[in-house]
Coordinates of N, CA and C in Angstrom, one line a residue:
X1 N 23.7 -11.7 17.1 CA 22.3 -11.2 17.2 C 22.2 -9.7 16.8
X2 N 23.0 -9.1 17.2 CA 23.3 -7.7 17.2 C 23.3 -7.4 15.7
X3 N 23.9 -8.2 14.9 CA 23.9 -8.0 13.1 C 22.7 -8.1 12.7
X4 N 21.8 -9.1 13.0 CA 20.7 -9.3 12.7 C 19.3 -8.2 13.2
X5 N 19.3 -7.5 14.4 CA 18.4 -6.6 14.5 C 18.9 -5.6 13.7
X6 N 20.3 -5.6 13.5 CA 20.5 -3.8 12.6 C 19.8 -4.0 11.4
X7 N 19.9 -5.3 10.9 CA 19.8 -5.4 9.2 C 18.4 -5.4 9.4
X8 N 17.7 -6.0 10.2 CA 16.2 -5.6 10.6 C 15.2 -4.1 10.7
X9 N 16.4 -3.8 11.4 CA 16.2 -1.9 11.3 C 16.7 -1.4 10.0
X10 N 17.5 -1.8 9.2 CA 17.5 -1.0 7.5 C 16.5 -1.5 6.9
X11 N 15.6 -2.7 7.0 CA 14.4 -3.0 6.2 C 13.5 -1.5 6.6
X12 N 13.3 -1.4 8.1 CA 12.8 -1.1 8.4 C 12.9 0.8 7.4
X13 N 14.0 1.2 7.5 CA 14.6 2.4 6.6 C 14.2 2.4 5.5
X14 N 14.7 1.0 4.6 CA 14.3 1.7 3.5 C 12.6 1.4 3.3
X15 N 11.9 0.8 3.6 CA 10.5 1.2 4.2 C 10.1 2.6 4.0
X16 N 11.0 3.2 5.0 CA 10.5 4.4 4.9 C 11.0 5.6 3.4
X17 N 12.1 4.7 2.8 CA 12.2 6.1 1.7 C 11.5 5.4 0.8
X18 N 11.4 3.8 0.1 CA 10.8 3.5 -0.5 C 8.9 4.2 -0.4
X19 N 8.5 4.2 0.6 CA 7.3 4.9 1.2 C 7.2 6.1 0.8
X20 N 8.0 7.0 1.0 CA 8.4 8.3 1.5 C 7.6 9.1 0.0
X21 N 6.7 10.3 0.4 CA 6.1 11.1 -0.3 C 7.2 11.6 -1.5
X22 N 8.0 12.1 -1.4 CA 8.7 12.5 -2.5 C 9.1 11.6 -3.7
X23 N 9.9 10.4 -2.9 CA 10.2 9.4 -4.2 C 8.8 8.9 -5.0
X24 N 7.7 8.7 -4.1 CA 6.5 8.2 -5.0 C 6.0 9.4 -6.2
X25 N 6.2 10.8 -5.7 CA 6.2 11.9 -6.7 C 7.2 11.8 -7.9
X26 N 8.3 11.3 -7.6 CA 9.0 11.2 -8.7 C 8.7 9.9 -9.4
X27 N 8.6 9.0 -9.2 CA 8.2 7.7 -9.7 C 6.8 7.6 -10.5
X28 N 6.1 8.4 -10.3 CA 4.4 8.5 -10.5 C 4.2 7.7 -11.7
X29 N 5.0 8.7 -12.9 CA 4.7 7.6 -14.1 C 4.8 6.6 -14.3
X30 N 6.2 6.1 -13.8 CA 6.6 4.7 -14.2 C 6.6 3.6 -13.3
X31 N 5.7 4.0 -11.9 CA 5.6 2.4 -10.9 C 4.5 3.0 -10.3
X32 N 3.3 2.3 -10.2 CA 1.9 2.3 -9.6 C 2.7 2.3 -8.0
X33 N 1.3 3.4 -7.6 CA 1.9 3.9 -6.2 C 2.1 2.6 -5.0
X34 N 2.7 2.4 -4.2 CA 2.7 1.0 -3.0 C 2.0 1.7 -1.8
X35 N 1.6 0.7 -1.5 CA 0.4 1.1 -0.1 C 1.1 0.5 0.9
X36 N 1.5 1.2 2.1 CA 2.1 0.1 3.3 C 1.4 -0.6 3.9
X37 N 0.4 -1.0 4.1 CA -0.5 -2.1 4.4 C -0.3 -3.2 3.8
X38 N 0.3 -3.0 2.5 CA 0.6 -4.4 1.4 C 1.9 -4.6 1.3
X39 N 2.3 -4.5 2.0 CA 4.3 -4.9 2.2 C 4.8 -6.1 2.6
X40 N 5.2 -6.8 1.9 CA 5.7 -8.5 2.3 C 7.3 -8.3 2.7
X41 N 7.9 -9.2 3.5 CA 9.1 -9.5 3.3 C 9.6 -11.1 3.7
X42 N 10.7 -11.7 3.0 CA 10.9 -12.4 3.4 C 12.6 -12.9 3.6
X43 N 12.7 -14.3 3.7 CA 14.0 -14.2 3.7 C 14.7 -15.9 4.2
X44 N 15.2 -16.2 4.0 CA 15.8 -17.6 4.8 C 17.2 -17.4 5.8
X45 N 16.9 -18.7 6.5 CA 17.9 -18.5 7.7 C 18.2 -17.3 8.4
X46 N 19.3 -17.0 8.0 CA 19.5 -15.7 8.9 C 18.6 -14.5 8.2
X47 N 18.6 -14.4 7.2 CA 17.7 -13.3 6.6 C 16.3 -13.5 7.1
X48 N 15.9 -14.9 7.6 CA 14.5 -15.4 7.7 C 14.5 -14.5 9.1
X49 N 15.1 -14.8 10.4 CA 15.0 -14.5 11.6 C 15.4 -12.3 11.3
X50 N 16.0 -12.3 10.5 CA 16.3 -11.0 9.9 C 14.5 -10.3 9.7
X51 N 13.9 -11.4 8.7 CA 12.5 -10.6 8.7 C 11.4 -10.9 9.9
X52 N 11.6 -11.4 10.3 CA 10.6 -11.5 11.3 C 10.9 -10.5 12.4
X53 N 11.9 -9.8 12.8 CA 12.5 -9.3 13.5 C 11.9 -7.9 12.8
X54 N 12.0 -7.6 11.4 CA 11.3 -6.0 10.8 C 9.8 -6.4 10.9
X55 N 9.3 -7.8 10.6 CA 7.8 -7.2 10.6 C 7.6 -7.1 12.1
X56 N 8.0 -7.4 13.0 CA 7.6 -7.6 14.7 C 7.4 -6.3 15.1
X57 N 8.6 -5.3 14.2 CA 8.5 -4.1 14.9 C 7.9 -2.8 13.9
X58 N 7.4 -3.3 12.6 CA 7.2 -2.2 11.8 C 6.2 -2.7 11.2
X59 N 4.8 -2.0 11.6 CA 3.4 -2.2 11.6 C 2.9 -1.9 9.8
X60 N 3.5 -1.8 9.3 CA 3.8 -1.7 7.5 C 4.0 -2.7 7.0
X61 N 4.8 -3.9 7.3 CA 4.8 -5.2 6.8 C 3.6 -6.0 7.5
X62 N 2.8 -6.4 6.5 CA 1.7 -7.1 6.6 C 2.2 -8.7 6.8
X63 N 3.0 -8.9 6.0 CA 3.3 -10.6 5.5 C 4.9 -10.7 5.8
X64 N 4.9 -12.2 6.3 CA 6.3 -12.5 6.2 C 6.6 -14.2 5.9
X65 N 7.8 -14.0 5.0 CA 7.7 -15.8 4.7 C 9.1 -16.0 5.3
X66 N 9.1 -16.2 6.1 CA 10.4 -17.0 6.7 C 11.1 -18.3 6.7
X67 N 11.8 -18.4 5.7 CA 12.2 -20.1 5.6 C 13.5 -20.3 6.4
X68 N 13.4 -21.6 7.1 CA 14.1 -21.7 8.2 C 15.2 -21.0 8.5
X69 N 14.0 -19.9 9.7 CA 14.6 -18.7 10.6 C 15.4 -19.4 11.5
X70 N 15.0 -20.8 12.0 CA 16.3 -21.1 13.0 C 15.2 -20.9 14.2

């Protein structure tokens, strides 16, 4: 279980660099900016219970498709 919230908390990370003011400055040209309101993740089985576990706790992922989380 303990694997599973960590890999929960790196979604949650790169969230924030993917997010993060600087990299959207450097990217400007070549990828239309992301809004964190519109953040999906998903995942199966263990990855499934993996995402439900980042959106529960990081108010940035709007959507989650979880195919059998178990």
């Amino acid at each position: 279980m303990a694997l599973i919230v960590a890999r929960a908390f790196v979604a949650s990370t790169v969230l924030d660099y993917v997010l993060s003011p600087r990299l959207v400055a450097d990217l400007a040209p070549a990828v239309p900016p992301l809004a964190p309101g519109q953040v999906a993740i998903s995942g199966h089985s263990r990855n499934g219970k993996q995402s439900l576990l980042a959106a529960a706790f990081d108010a940035r992922i709007s959507a989650v498709v979880g195919s059998s989380p178990g």
